[in-house]
mmCIF file of C-alpha atoms in Angstrom:
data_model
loop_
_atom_site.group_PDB
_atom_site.id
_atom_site.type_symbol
_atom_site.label_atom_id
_atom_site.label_comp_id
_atom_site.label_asym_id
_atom_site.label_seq_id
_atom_site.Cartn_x
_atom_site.Cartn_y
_atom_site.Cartn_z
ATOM 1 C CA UNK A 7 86.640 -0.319 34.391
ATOM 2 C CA UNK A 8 84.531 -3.297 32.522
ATOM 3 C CA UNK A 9 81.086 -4.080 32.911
ATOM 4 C CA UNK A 10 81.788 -3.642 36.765
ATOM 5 C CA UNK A 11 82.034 0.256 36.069
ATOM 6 C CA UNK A 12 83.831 0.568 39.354
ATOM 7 C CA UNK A 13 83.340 4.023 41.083
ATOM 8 C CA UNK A 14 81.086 5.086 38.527
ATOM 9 C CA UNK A 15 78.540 2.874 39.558
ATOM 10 C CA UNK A 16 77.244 4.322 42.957
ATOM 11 C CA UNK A 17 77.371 8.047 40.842
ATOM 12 C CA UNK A 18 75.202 6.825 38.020
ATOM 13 C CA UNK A 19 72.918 5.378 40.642
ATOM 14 C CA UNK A 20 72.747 8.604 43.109
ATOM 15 C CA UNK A 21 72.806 11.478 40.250
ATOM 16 C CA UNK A 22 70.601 12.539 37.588
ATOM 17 C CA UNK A 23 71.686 11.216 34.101
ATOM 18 C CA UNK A 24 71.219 13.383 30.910
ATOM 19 C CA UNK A 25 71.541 11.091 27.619
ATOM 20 C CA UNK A 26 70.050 11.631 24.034
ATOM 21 C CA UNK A 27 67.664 8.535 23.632
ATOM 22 C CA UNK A 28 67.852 7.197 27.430
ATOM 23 C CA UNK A 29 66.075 4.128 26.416
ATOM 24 C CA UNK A 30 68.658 2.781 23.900
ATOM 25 C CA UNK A 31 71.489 3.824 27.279
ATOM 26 C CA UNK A 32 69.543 2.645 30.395
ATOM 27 C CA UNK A 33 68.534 -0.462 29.120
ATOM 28 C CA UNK A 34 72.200 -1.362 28.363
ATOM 29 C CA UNK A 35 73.396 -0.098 31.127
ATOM 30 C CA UNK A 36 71.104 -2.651 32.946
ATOM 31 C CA UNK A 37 71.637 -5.349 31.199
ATOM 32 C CA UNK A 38 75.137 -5.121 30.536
ATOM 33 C CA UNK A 39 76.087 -3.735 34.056
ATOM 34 C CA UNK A 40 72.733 -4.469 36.268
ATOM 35 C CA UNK A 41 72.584 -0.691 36.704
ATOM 36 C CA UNK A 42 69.030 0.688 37.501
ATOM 37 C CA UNK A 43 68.674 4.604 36.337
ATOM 38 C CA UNK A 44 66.374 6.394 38.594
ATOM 39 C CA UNK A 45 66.910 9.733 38.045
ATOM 40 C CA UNK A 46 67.452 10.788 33.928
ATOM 41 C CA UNK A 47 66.213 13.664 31.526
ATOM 42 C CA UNK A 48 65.831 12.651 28.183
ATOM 43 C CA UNK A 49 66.783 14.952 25.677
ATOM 44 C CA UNK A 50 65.143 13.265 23.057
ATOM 45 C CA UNK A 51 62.032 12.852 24.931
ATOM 46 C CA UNK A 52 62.008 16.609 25.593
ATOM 47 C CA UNK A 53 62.795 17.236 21.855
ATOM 48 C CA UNK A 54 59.860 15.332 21.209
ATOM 49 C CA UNK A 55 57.441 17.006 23.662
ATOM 50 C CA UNK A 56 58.849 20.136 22.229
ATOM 51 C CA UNK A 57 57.961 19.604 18.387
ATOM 52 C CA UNK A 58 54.711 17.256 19.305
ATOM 53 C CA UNK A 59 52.398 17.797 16.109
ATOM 54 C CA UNK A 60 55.231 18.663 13.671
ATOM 55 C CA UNK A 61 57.499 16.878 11.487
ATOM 56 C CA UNK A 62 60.652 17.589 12.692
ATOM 57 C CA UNK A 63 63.469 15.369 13.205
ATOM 58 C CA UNK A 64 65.104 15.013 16.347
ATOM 59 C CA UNK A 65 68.181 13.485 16.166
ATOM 60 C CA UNK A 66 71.057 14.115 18.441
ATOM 61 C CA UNK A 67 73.228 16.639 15.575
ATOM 62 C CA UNK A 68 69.278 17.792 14.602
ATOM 63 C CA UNK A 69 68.721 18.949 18.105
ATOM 64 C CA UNK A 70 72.272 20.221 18.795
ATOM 65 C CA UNK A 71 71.438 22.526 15.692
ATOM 66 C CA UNK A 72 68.146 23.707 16.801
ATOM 67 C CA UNK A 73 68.641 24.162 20.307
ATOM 68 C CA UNK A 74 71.993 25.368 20.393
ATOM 69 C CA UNK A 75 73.804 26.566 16.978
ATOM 70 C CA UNK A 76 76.137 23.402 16.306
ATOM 71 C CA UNK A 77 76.488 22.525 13.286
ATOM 72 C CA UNK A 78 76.310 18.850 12.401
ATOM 73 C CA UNK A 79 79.401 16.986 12.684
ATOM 74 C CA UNK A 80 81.066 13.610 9.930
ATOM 75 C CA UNK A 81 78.487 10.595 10.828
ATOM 76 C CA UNK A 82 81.266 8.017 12.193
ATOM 77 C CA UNK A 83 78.522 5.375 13.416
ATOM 78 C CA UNK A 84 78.961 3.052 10.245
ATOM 79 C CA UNK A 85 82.681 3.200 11.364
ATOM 80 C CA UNK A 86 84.264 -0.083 12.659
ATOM 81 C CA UNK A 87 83.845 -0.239 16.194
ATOM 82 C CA UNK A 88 85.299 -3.650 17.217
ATOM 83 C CA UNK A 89 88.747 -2.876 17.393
ATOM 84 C CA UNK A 90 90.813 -2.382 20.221
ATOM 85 C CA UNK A 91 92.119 0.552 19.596
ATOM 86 C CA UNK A 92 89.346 3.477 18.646
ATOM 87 C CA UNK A 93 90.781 6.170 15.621
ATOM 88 C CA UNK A 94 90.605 9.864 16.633
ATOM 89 C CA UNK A 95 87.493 10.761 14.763
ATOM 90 C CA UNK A 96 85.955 8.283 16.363
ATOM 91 C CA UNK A 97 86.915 9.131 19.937
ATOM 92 C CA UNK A 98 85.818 13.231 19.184
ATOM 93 C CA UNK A 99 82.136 11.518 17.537
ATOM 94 C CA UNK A 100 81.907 9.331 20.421
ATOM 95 C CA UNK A 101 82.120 12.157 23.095
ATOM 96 C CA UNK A 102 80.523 15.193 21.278
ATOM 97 C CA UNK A 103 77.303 12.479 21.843
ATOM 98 C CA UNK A 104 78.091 13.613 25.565
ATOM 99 C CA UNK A 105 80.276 16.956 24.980
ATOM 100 C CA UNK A 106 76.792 19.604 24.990
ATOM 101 C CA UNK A 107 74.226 17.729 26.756
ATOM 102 C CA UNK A 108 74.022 19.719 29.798
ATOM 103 C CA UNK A 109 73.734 22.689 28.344
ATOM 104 C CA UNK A 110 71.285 21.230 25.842
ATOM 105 C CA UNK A 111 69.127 20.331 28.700
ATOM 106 C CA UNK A 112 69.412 23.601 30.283
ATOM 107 C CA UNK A 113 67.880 25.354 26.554
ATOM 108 C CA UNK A 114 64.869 22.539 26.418
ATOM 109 C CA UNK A 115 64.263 22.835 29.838
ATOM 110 C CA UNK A 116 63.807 26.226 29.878
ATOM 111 C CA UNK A 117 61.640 26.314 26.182
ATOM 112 C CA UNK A 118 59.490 23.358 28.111
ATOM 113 C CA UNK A 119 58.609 25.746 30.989
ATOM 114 C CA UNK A 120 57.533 28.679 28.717
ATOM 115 C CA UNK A 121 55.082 26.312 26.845
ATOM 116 C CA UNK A 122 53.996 24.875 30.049
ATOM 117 C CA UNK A 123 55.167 21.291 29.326
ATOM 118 C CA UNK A 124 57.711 21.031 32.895
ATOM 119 C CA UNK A 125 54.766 18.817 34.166
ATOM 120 C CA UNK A 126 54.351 16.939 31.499
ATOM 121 C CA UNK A 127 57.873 16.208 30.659
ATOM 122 C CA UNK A 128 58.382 15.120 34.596
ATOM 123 C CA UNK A 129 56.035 12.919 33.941
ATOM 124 C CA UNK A 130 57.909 11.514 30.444
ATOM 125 C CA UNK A 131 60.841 11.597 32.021
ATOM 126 C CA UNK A 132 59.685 9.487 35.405
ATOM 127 C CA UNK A 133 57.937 6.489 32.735
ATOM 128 C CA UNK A 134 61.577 5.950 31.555
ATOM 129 C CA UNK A 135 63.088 3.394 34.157
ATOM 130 C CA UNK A 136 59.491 1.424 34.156
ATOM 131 C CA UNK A 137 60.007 1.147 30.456
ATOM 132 C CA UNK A 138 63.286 -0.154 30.881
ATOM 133 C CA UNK A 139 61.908 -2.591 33.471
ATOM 134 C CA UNK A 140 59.031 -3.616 31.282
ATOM 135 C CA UNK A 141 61.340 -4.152 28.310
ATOM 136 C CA UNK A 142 63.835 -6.172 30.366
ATOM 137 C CA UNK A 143 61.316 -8.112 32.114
ATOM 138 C CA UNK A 144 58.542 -8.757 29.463
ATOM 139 C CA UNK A 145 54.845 -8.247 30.223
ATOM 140 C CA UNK A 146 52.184 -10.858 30.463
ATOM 141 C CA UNK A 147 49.580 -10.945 27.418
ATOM 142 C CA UNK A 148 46.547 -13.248 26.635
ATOM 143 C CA UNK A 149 47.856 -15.377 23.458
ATOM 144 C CA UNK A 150 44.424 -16.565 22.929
ATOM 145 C CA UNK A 151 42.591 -12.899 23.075
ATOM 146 C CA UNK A 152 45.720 -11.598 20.631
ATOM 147 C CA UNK A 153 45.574 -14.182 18.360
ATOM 148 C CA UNK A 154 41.469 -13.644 18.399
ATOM 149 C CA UNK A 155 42.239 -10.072 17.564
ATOM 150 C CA UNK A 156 45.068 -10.949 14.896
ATOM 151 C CA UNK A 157 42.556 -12.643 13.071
ATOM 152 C CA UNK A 158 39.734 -10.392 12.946
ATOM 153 C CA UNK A 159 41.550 -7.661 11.433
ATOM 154 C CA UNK A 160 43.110 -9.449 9.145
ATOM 155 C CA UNK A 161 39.550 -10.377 7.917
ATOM 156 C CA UNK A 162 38.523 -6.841 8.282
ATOM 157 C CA UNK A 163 41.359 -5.686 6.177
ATOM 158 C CA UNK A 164 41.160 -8.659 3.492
ATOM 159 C CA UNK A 165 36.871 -8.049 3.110
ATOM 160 C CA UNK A 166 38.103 -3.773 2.914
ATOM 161 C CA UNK A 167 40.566 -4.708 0.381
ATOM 162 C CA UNK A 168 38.411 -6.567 -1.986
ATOM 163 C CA UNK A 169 35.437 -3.932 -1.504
ATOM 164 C CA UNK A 170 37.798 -0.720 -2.817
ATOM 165 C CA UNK A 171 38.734 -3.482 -5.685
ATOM 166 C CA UNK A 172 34.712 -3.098 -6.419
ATOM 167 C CA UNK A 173 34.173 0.632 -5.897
ATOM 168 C CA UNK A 174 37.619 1.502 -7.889
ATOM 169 C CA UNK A 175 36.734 -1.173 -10.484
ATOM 170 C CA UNK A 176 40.503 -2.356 -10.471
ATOM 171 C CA UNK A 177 40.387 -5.935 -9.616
ATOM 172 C CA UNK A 178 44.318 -6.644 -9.820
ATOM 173 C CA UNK A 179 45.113 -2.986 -7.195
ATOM 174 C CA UNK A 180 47.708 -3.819 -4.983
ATOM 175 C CA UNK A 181 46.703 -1.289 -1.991
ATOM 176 C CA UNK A 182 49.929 -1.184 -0.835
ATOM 177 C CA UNK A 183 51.515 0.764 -3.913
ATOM 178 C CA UNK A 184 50.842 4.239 -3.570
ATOM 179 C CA UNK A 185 51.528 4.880 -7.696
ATOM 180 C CA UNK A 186 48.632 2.068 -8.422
ATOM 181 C CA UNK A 187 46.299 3.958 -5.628
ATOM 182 C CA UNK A 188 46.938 7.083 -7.287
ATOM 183 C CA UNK A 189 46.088 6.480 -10.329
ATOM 184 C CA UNK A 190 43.162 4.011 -9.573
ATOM 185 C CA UNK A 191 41.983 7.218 -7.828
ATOM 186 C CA UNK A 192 42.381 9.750 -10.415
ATOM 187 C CA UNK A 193 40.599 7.295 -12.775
ATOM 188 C CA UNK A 194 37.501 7.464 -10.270
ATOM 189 C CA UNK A 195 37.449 10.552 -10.267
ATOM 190 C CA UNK A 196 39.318 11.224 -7.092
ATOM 191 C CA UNK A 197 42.686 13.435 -7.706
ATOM 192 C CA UNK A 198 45.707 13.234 -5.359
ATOM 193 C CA UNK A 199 49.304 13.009 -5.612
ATOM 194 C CA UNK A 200 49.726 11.552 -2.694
ATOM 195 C CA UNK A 201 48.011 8.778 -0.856
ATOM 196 C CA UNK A 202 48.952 9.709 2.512
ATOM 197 C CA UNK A 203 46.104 9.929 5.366
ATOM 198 C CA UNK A 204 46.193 13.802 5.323
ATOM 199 C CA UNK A 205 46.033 14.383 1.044
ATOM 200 C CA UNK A 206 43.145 11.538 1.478
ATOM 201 C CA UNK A 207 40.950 13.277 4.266
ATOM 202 C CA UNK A 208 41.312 16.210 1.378
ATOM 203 C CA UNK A 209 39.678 14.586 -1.307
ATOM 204 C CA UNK A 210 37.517 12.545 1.375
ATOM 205 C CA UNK A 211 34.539 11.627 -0.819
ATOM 206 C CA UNK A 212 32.307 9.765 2.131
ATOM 207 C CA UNK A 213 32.570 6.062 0.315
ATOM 208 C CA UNK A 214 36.112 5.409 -1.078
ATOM 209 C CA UNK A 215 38.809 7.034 0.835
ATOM 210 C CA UNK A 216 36.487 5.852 4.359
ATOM 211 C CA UNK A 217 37.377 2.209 3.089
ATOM 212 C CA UNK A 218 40.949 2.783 2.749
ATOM 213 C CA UNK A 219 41.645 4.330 5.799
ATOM 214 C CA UNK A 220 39.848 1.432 7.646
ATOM 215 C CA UNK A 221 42.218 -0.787 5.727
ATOM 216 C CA UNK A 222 44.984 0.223 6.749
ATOM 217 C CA UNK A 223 44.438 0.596 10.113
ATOM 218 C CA UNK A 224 42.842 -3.012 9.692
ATOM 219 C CA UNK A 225 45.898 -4.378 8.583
ATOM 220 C CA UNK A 226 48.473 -2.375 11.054
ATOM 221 C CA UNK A 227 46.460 -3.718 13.873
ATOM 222 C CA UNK A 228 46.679 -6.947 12.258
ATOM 223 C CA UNK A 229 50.601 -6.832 11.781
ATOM 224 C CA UNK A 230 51.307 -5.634 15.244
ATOM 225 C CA UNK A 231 49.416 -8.372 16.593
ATOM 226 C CA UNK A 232 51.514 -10.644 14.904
ATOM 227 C CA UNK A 233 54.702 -9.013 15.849
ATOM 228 C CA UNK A 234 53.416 -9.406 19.310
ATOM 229 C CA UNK A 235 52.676 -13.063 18.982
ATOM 230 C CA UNK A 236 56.062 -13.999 17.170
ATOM 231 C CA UNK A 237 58.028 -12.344 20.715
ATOM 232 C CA UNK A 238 55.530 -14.317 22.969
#
């Protein structure tokens, strides 16, 4: 069919599309074959709404498992696509990413209504073409007010930095190596195994783990102001 897509065009249009990570799909499709999505349920996004606050995975085999019993099937993505001619096991991985999506949808769909999230995930699902629009299209930013903020939290996080240097006495502590943190916090007294933000709020002694947690957020904010400015 090509990029054209022929009579699948006006059907893609007109009907609802079920996909596992529509953003990744619709914003091909658009660019590749000017195709707009209205109408799509996310099965990703209602993974997502469905194990908010946990750490699950939710991966298209991950969810098939979950949801529905599969078992996971050989990872063939790595596989060489650019050939003419696709291999079997690649044909059966490329359509089992198709093969149980409807009745995937059909299982989230109904767990979403039992936990009250059908609103909600209308919602999710109705953001997903202005994404796609947004992404295609750009959106207008204020280089000067970005840069402004680029630069004040990277001060923030460089004068945080140097005061846990002072309160952990360890003048050479890279912050960003959790084994130095560790043990620069165990010698202060401070006793964790792990320096991520939910061990710290444990051990949360008012003055040093306050600092660190405002450095790091200092310096993400800093970082994704850059990353902003380097696509502008």
């Amino acid at each position: 069919l090509g990029y054209e897509l022929g009579v699948l065009k006006p059907l893609l249009q007109s009907s609802e599309v079920i996909v596992h990570n529509a953003n990744f799909d619709l914003l091909w499709l658009a660019k590749k074959c000017g195709i707009r999505i209205k109408h799509v349920f996310c099965t990703l996004t209602a993974a997502r709404l469905l194990s908010a606050g946990t750490r699950q995975r939710n991966n298209l085999d991950q969810c098939l498992q979950k949801y529905l019993g599969i078992p996971a099937s050989s990872d063939m993505s790595k596989s060489d696509w650019s050939s003419l001619l696709l291999t079997e096991e690649q044909v059966r991985y490329a359509s089992r990413d198709v093969a149980h999506l409807h009745q995937l949808a059909g299982r989230q769909r109904q767990l979403l209504e039992g936990a009250g999230l059908i609103e909600v995930c209308r919602l999710e699902m109705g953001l997903l073409p202005a994404i796609i629009d947004m992404e295609l299209s750009g959106i207008g930013v204020d280089r000067d007010r970005l840069t402004s903020l680029r630069d004040r939290w990277n001060k923030e996080a460089r004068d945080n930095s140097q005061l846990l240097r002072q309160l952990l006495n360890t003048h050479t502590l890279n912050l960003n190596s959790p084994k130095q943190l560790v043990a620069a916090l165990k010698r202060g007294g401070l006793a964790t195994e792990s320096t991520n933000e939910e061990s710290l709020l444990k051990i949360d002694d008012g003055k040093v783990i306050p600092v660190i947690l405002s450095f790091r957020r200092a310096e993400k904010s800093a970082q994704q102001a850059s990353k902003l400015l380097e696509a502008t």
